[in-house]
Structures are given as C-alpha cells and as structure tokens.
C-alpha cells in the first residue's frame, strides 16, 4: 500500500527536523499550551493589544512546530478551511477597497494560526483540551462575577442599553468587561456546553465544583444580558444536549422506549419553556419584542440593515467586497438606508455572502456540515474526544441560532472559542485516522 501523497502546500513542513532543533522541540508543546491557556483565559479580560500579541505568538509557535513536524494528510475540515482562506484571498484581490480588505484577511489568517496551533497541540496531547477549557472557565468566572456585581452598583451605565423605543424599555442589561451585553452573551454561549462537559468529564469533587460554578454563574450572567439571540441559542444548546444524552443513555433500551423517551424530554422542555415565558415578566417582555416586528426599534434596525446587505450581495455576488469590518464600513454607506448606520450585516450568512460572495457563503456552509459530520462521528464513538464532541455540537447549534440575527461571532472573544471547537473536531479526526494522542 503506497504512502499518501503530501499536498504541495504542506511540503515545507518538517524541514527543520535537525538534531539542534530537538532540544527546543521538547519544550514547544508546553510553551504553546501555556500561551493558548493565557489567550483563552484572557479573552474577556485582556486589552485588544494584549490579545493581538498572544494571537501573534500562537501563530509563530505553530510555524515553529510545523517546521519540526512532518506533514500529514489534510482532513475534510482542514480542506474547507483552506478553501475559505483561498476565497478570502481572492475577495481581497478583487475588492473595491483592497487595503481595508487586506486588514480583514490578515485578521482571518491570524485567527487561523491560533486554530492551527490548537489542532496540532490537541492531536499530540489531548490532555490540553481539559487545560484550555479550565483556562476558559477561569476567565469566564471572573467575567461573570464582575457582570453580576454590576446589578448592585451604579445602574446609570447599565441604563444606556435600555432602548426607550423598544417594547422592552426599562430592562437593565449587564455587560461586564466586554462593554456590550450582546457580546457578553455571545462570549458565554459557547462556553456553557464546554463547562457542562467538563462537569461530566473531570474527576474529583474540586474540579467538578469548579465546572459547576462556572456553569451556574455563566447561565445566570447570560440570562441577565437579556440578549434575545443568546437566549434562543441557549435553548437550542439545551435541547441538543438533552436529546443526544437521552439517545446515548437509552441505547440498550427496547426500540419503542428509545424513540419515546427523547421525544418526551423535548416535549417536557418545551412545556417548561412555555410556562416560564408566560409566568416570568422580564422573559415575557423580551419574547414579545421578538414578535413585535418593526414596532420594536431593534427589530426595525436589523431589518433595514439586512435589506442593505442583500443589495450589497446583489451588487457583488461572486467575490463580495472583501473580508473584515473595515471593508464593510467603507462600502456599507453606499447601500445603507438613511439613519441606519451599521458595523456589520447582523447575520452570519449575510456577512459571509457580503464579504466573499455566494462562494464564501457556500464554503462556510461546507465547513459547518463537515464539522457536524465529524462531531456526530466522534460522539457516537467512545474515544477521548467523544464528550468534547457533544459540547461542540451544542456550541454549533447555539451560535448558529444566535448568528442568524447577529454577527457577534466575528469578534475575537467569540470567534477564537469557535475555532477551539473546530480544532477539537480536527484533532479528533486525526486521532481516529491512527494518531494516538498523549493523554499525559
């Protein structure tokens, strides 16, 4: 049986496998893990300059590791990511504002450098998944405590997020260190399934208590942001987790009960949700704002931005305007409706199509489908990445629901957690392909 052909793009890897580099190589994985833990813990706490330095350090560490590591075959997820990067490069080259698009391309490449380092580290030593999650939960705990404490301080600043033209006028929303309740909610949304899996996966009472505290405070803080998209995403995450755990827990049951029990759990959850919506006043007010249509100022604003985004896609359907918010900020004023300024398309599918055209949207959908397929495959198995795959499926559901009406995902505080989830799947695929990760 012939060895797999090494892709041309990867043939530079492993060119520094000299004896002099081995001493450094023994410590590179430890350094990489510590940098990634610092990055993930500091997402809501470190300044943008500090995050940029940690992201740059991650990319450089990946280059050093790649120069020492022989290349392997590209997985399906990696091929889709390379396709997205290639489309972003083309979109930058043909952008009407190439300099602004180049900044977005550089930002995307830097995030992918973090993804590549995570993938390499997790595929080599799976124990770092737990350590990175622990770092995430530590940063989340600090952020949640700061956010919840805002309720007991001066509420003048919190009041600036209460829209007087909304049916939810008067609602007090926390934002913690992220200065935006929607961003805080978007940051918390992908962490909560990771906290739940850590609670199920970690041994020892102290570790489980740490994960449980992060989970409880995270849910409380997310609810107090009053972010409607994040609330719907949280419901989607809970439904996915309950359904998948019920399916796994009833595998040995009779066929009828295997079908009935998950359905009953979903129906019970839906009934509980209806009771909460009808009986809890703040929740009822926020849900009512969802169906208020243009009568709610937030809804009206998003509808106008979406219409402008559709016009942008119609004007440049094949390669878009180029990646990044700088390119969007320069082109959007040509299409915007009067008095409706926006920094993004407020919808992930629309944002992908605006930046890289219809091919960019299709590539994003391709990565989503490939990730779900890999996550389901890992969840069905009993490997080291089985429970993490459960968390990733829930994260995809939650961010997907929220991303239909917001683009918080493209902020580094959220996007890097998303890339960590994708790296988990890619590392799991590498493990399934025959590479045995070091658990210690």
XYZ file of C-alpha atoms in Angstrom:
440
model
C 0.000 0.000 0.000
C 1.545 3.298 -1.105
C 2.030 6.183 1.296
C -0.404 9.075 0.955
C 0.743 11.899 -1.295
C 1.754 15.002 0.614
C -0.072 18.113 -0.626
C 2.204 20.703 -2.229
C 1.020 23.329 0.264
C 2.377 21.239 3.148
C 5.743 20.119 1.812
C 7.562 22.885 3.686
C 6.587 21.285 6.969
C 9.171 19.174 8.735
C 12.147 20.821 7.005
C 13.854 21.659 10.322
C 13.991 18.197 11.832
C 17.630 18.599 12.769
C 19.318 17.418 15.938
C 19.845 21.009 17.075
C 16.078 21.708 16.987
C 15.082 18.699 19.080
C 16.002 20.287 22.415
C 13.748 23.259 21.670
C 11.077 20.971 20.294
C 10.700 19.148 23.602
C 9.507 22.382 25.211
C 7.495 23.829 22.325
C 4.298 21.966 23.165
C 4.420 23.152 26.781
C 5.047 26.744 25.687
C 2.278 26.504 23.098
C -0.167 25.148 25.671
C 0.631 27.891 28.168
C 0.232 30.613 25.531
C -3.110 29.183 24.420
C -4.314 28.962 28.029
C -3.313 32.579 28.615
C -5.095 33.611 25.424
C -8.338 31.789 26.202
C -8.412 32.892 29.846
C -7.725 36.482 28.855
C -10.309 36.796 26.061
C -12.703 38.967 28.119
C -10.037 40.488 30.375
C -7.012 41.435 28.256
C -6.848 44.551 26.099
C -7.043 44.209 22.314
C -3.301 44.895 22.112
C -2.649 42.098 24.575
C -4.893 39.724 22.627
C -3.082 40.651 19.416
C 0.276 39.779 20.966
C -0.999 36.413 22.197
C -2.567 35.656 18.805
C 0.703 36.562 17.058
C 2.678 34.392 19.483
C 0.317 31.484 18.738
C 0.882 31.833 15.006
C 4.660 31.937 15.402
C 4.618 28.898 17.673
C 2.589 26.989 15.103
C 5.165 27.857 12.431
C 7.953 26.517 14.649
C 6.020 23.326 15.363
C 5.129 22.877 11.701
C 8.764 23.256 10.640
C 9.656 20.417 13.008
C 6.670 18.144 12.297
C 6.313 16.047 9.133
C 3.099 16.888 7.258
C 0.136 14.557 7.311
C -2.902 14.199 5.066
C -5.427 17.022 5.028
C -8.737 16.213 6.674
C -12.107 17.355 5.400
C -12.323 20.200 7.903
C -8.846 21.441 7.004
C -9.672 21.400 3.289
C -12.746 23.551 3.850
C -10.718 25.984 5.958
C -8.086 26.280 3.232
C -10.893 26.867 0.738
C -12.288 29.679 2.894
C -8.823 31.220 3.155
C -8.332 30.977 -0.627
C -11.694 32.658 -1.259
C -10.822 35.412 1.217
C -7.560 35.969 -0.658
C -9.394 36.223 -3.983
C -12.032 38.514 -2.487
C -9.246 40.767 -1.181
C -7.569 40.910 -4.573
C -10.790 41.908 -6.349
C -12.147 44.089 -3.546
C -13.156 47.688 -4.340
C -11.271 48.617 -1.126
C -8.252 46.267 -1.210
C -6.300 47.917 1.611
C -9.226 47.633 4.016
C -9.891 44.062 2.893
C -6.218 43.199 3.406
C -6.611 44.089 7.085
C -9.528 41.675 7.311
C -7.522 38.979 5.528
C -4.628 39.435 7.945
C -7.030 39.154 10.872
C -8.534 35.945 9.467
C -5.060 34.471 8.883
C -4.069 35.291 12.469
C -7.151 33.520 13.854
C -6.391 30.513 11.677
C -2.870 30.490 13.111
C -4.439 30.044 16.561
C -6.665 27.279 15.158
C -3.672 25.503 13.615
C -1.732 25.605 16.895
C -4.738 24.274 18.816
C -5.247 21.477 16.320
C -1.568 20.490 16.445
C -1.456 20.565 20.242
C -4.716 18.644 20.773
C -3.788 15.988 18.225
C -0.455 15.461 20.001
C -1.556 15.686 23.648
C -5.305 15.506 24.279
C -4.854 16.466 27.940
C -4.504 20.066 26.773
C -8.203 20.091 25.888
C -9.040 19.968 29.593
C -6.397 22.551 30.436
C -7.590 25.014 27.795
C -11.192 24.537 28.931
C -10.108 25.152 32.534
C -8.462 28.399 31.418
C -11.635 29.401 29.576
C -13.754 28.715 32.634
C -11.404 30.711 34.873
C -11.741 33.776 32.640
C -15.489 33.226 32.390
C -15.887 33.058 36.176
C -14.136 36.388 36.680
C -16.202 37.963 33.913
C -19.492 36.644 35.312
C -18.732 37.862 38.836
C -17.905 41.347 37.512
C -21.078 41.357 35.428
C -23.403 40.207 38.198
C -21.873 42.733 40.605
C -22.963 45.493 38.223
C -26.528 44.908 39.382
C -25.550 46.121 42.868
C -23.623 49.204 41.764
C -24.476 52.364 39.870
C -27.098 51.452 37.262
C -26.648 54.664 35.273
C -24.237 52.955 32.869
C -26.439 49.874 32.584
C -29.356 52.087 31.629
C -27.672 53.140 28.377
C -28.508 49.693 26.976
C -32.230 50.190 27.658
C -33.782 51.293 24.346
C -36.635 53.759 25.043
C -38.136 52.930 21.633
C -38.340 49.197 22.367
C -41.182 47.245 23.931
C -38.536 46.112 26.432
C -37.901 49.694 27.609
C -36.526 49.759 31.154
C -34.759 46.393 31.017
C -31.381 46.525 32.797
C -28.711 44.523 30.969
C -25.264 43.584 32.289
C -22.177 43.684 30.070
C -19.221 43.042 32.456
C -15.762 43.699 30.978
C -16.941 43.426 27.365
C -18.892 46.715 27.362
C -21.756 45.207 25.341
C -24.449 42.843 26.662
C -24.816 41.094 23.310
C -21.064 40.486 23.146
C -21.036 39.176 26.725
C -23.876 36.814 25.839
C -22.086 35.702 22.675
C -18.924 35.039 24.687
C -20.773 32.977 27.301
C -22.891 30.988 24.855
C -20.137 28.642 23.543
C -18.527 28.271 26.980
C -21.583 26.824 28.732
C -21.608 23.458 26.865
C -17.859 23.188 27.493
C -18.490 23.764 31.211
C -21.174 21.066 31.246
C -18.898 18.546 29.524
C -16.108 19.445 31.952
C -18.543 18.720 34.809
C -19.297 15.302 33.294
C -15.718 14.538 32.294
C -13.436 15.793 35.055
C -12.682 13.548 38.064
C -12.610 14.770 41.646
C -15.008 16.883 43.656
C -12.982 20.116 43.470
C -12.776 20.053 39.677
C -16.466 19.251 39.333
C -17.346 22.073 41.735
C -15.245 24.472 39.649
C -17.034 23.422 36.449
C -20.461 23.531 38.121
C -19.826 27.043 39.496
C -18.743 28.232 36.047
C -21.853 26.677 34.502
C -24.324 28.146 37.008
C -22.826 31.638 37.025
C -22.496 31.542 33.247
C -26.174 30.740 32.760
C -27.169 33.441 35.245
C -24.990 36.067 33.576
C -26.217 35.128 30.105
C -29.840 35.457 31.217
C -29.091 38.869 32.764
C -27.699 40.169 29.453
C -31.272 39.972 28.099
C -29.851 39.119 24.682
C -32.735 37.563 22.764
C -30.483 35.810 20.247
C -28.357 34.306 23.017
C -31.457 33.173 24.886
C -32.657 31.318 21.795
C -29.160 29.913 21.335
C -29.151 28.696 24.936
C -32.468 26.921 24.389
C -31.036 25.285 21.244
C -27.939 24.154 23.160
C -30.016 22.689 25.980
C -32.283 20.843 23.528
C -29.312 19.358 21.652
C -27.549 18.229 24.834
C -30.675 16.674 26.357
C -31.557 14.921 23.110
C -28.076 13.496 22.497
C -27.615 12.378 26.104
C -31.052 10.737 26.055
C -30.252 8.917 22.810
C -26.972 7.631 24.236
C -28.459 6.751 27.618
C -31.246 4.653 26.057
C -29.135 2.729 23.531
C -29.680 -0.531 25.412
C -33.412 0.036 25.901
C -36.195 -1.518 23.789
C -36.710 0.198 20.400
C -40.008 1.811 21.391
C -38.576 3.466 24.504
C -35.501 4.614 22.582
C -37.833 6.682 20.426
C -40.349 7.768 23.051
C -38.053 8.953 25.864
C -36.113 11.619 23.868
C -39.408 12.876 22.448
C -40.976 13.111 25.899
C -37.966 15.007 27.214
C -38.178 17.531 24.380
C -41.913 17.969 24.905
C -41.372 18.433 28.638
C -38.692 21.015 27.975
C -40.957 22.872 25.556
C -43.778 22.867 28.136
C -41.410 24.224 30.805
C -40.283 26.952 28.420
C -43.896 27.958 27.729
C -44.602 28.181 31.461
C -41.536 30.354 32.043
C -42.417 32.675 29.170
C -45.990 33.123 30.360
C -45.243 33.461 34.070
C -41.924 35.387 34.268
C -42.496 39.044 33.412
C -38.996 40.042 32.125
C -38.823 36.919 29.983
C -42.295 37.538 28.578
C -41.400 41.135 27.668
C -38.252 40.101 25.775
C -40.059 37.318 23.940
C -42.850 39.742 22.988
C -40.235 42.019 21.424
C -39.301 39.178 19.060
C -42.758 39.132 17.504
C -43.246 42.898 17.549
C -41.829 43.213 14.038
C -40.865 46.731 13.008
C -42.681 48.121 16.035
C -39.584 47.190 18.063
C -36.671 49.527 17.281
C -34.055 46.752 17.465
C -36.011 44.592 15.034
C -36.596 47.549 12.723
C -32.895 48.411 12.724
C -31.844 44.872 11.829
C -34.421 44.557 9.058
C -33.120 47.715 7.403
C -29.510 46.534 7.688
C -30.420 43.133 6.221
C -32.095 44.794 3.237
C -28.974 46.885 2.624
C -26.781 43.777 2.939
C -28.898 41.991 0.331
C -28.336 44.948 -2.009
C -24.577 44.645 -1.406
C -24.679 40.948 -2.259
C -26.693 41.627 -5.405
C -24.115 44.224 -6.499
C -21.108 41.880 -5.973
C -22.461 38.291 -5.833
C -19.322 36.304 -6.749
C -16.434 37.592 -4.644
C -18.063 40.185 -2.413
C -16.339 43.261 -1.046
C -13.502 41.521 0.789
C -13.130 40.255 4.373
C -13.262 42.271 7.559
C -15.236 45.042 9.180
C -13.027 47.783 7.706
C -14.113 46.834 4.191
C -17.734 46.645 5.328
C -17.571 50.079 6.970
C -16.309 51.650 3.747
C -18.826 50.021 1.383
C -21.977 49.811 3.522
C -22.671 53.610 3.497
C -23.201 53.351 -0.284
C -26.149 50.994 0.307
C -27.488 51.897 3.750
C -30.924 53.320 4.332
C -30.938 56.800 5.918
C -30.215 56.900 9.679
C -29.388 53.178 9.852
C -25.620 53.035 10.348
C -24.183 49.567 10.957
C -20.834 47.921 11.605
C -21.835 44.534 10.166
C -24.636 42.698 8.390
C -26.112 41.423 11.699
C -26.415 37.918 10.265
C -23.603 35.419 9.758
C -24.934 34.049 6.422
C -25.370 37.572 5.067
C -21.942 38.610 6.358
C -20.251 35.678 4.627
C -22.007 36.482 1.351
C -21.204 40.196 1.639
C -17.503 39.540 2.276
C -16.802 36.702 -0.174
C -19.923 36.393 -2.310
C -22.064 33.315 -2.784
C -18.938 31.055 -2.925
C -17.946 32.343 0.508
C -21.370 31.522 1.894
C -21.247 28.027 0.371
C -17.757 27.459 1.803
C -18.997 28.473 5.245
C -21.917 26.054 4.939
C -19.480 23.355 3.786
C -17.314 23.849 6.873
C -20.428 23.747 9.056
C -21.650 20.476 7.529
C -18.184 18.884 7.688
C -17.842 19.904 11.337
C -21.246 18.474 12.241
C -20.480 15.201 10.461
C -17.175 14.838 12.282
C -18.715 15.816 15.639
C -21.510 13.246 15.303
C -18.980 10.602 14.323
C -16.841 11.348 17.391
C -19.876 11.465 19.683
C -21.005 8.026 18.537
C -17.634 6.566 19.463
C -16.039 6.129 22.856
C -12.747 7.913 22.258
C -11.101 10.704 24.196
C -12.932 13.337 22.112
C -16.406 11.818 22.450
C -17.728 14.098 25.220
C -15.970 17.183 23.789
C -17.775 16.434 20.513
C -21.080 16.656 22.400
C -20.123 20.141 23.569
C -19.130 21.165 20.050
C -22.467 20.037 18.573
C -24.273 22.139 21.187
C -21.982 25.117 20.508
C -22.698 24.879 16.776
C -26.434 24.840 17.487
C -26.256 27.781 19.895
C -24.001 30.018 17.815
C -25.910 29.051 14.683
C -29.222 30.200 16.143
C -27.732 33.402 17.524
C -25.820 34.009 14.294
C -28.990 34.210 12.226
C -29.672 37.678 13.662
C -26.262 38.883 14.868
C -22.569 38.814 13.947
C -21.071 38.762 17.443
C -19.320 35.562 16.302
C -16.776 37.578 14.299
C -15.450 39.295 17.431
C -12.257 37.605 18.728
C -13.793 36.904 22.142
C -16.277 34.588 20.433
C -14.570 33.511 17.230
C -11.488 32.095 18.938
C -13.682 29.877 21.103
C -15.367 28.741 17.908
C -12.010 27.871 16.367
C -11.122 25.938 19.521
C -14.247 23.841 18.962
C -13.324 23.252 15.307
C -9.768 22.345 16.344
C -11.231 19.801 18.761
C -13.013 18.086 15.874
C -9.986 18.210 13.572
C -7.773 16.746 16.299
C -10.366 14.052 16.921
C -10.349 13.214 13.221
C -6.561 12.902 13.298
C -6.852 10.584 16.296
C -9.408 8.417 14.508
C -7.109 8.263 11.487
C -4.486 6.484 13.573
C -2.575 9.055 15.561
C -2.693 8.194 19.259
C -2.628 11.345 21.392
C -0.570 11.544 24.529
C -3.006 11.816 27.463
C -0.382 12.897 29.913
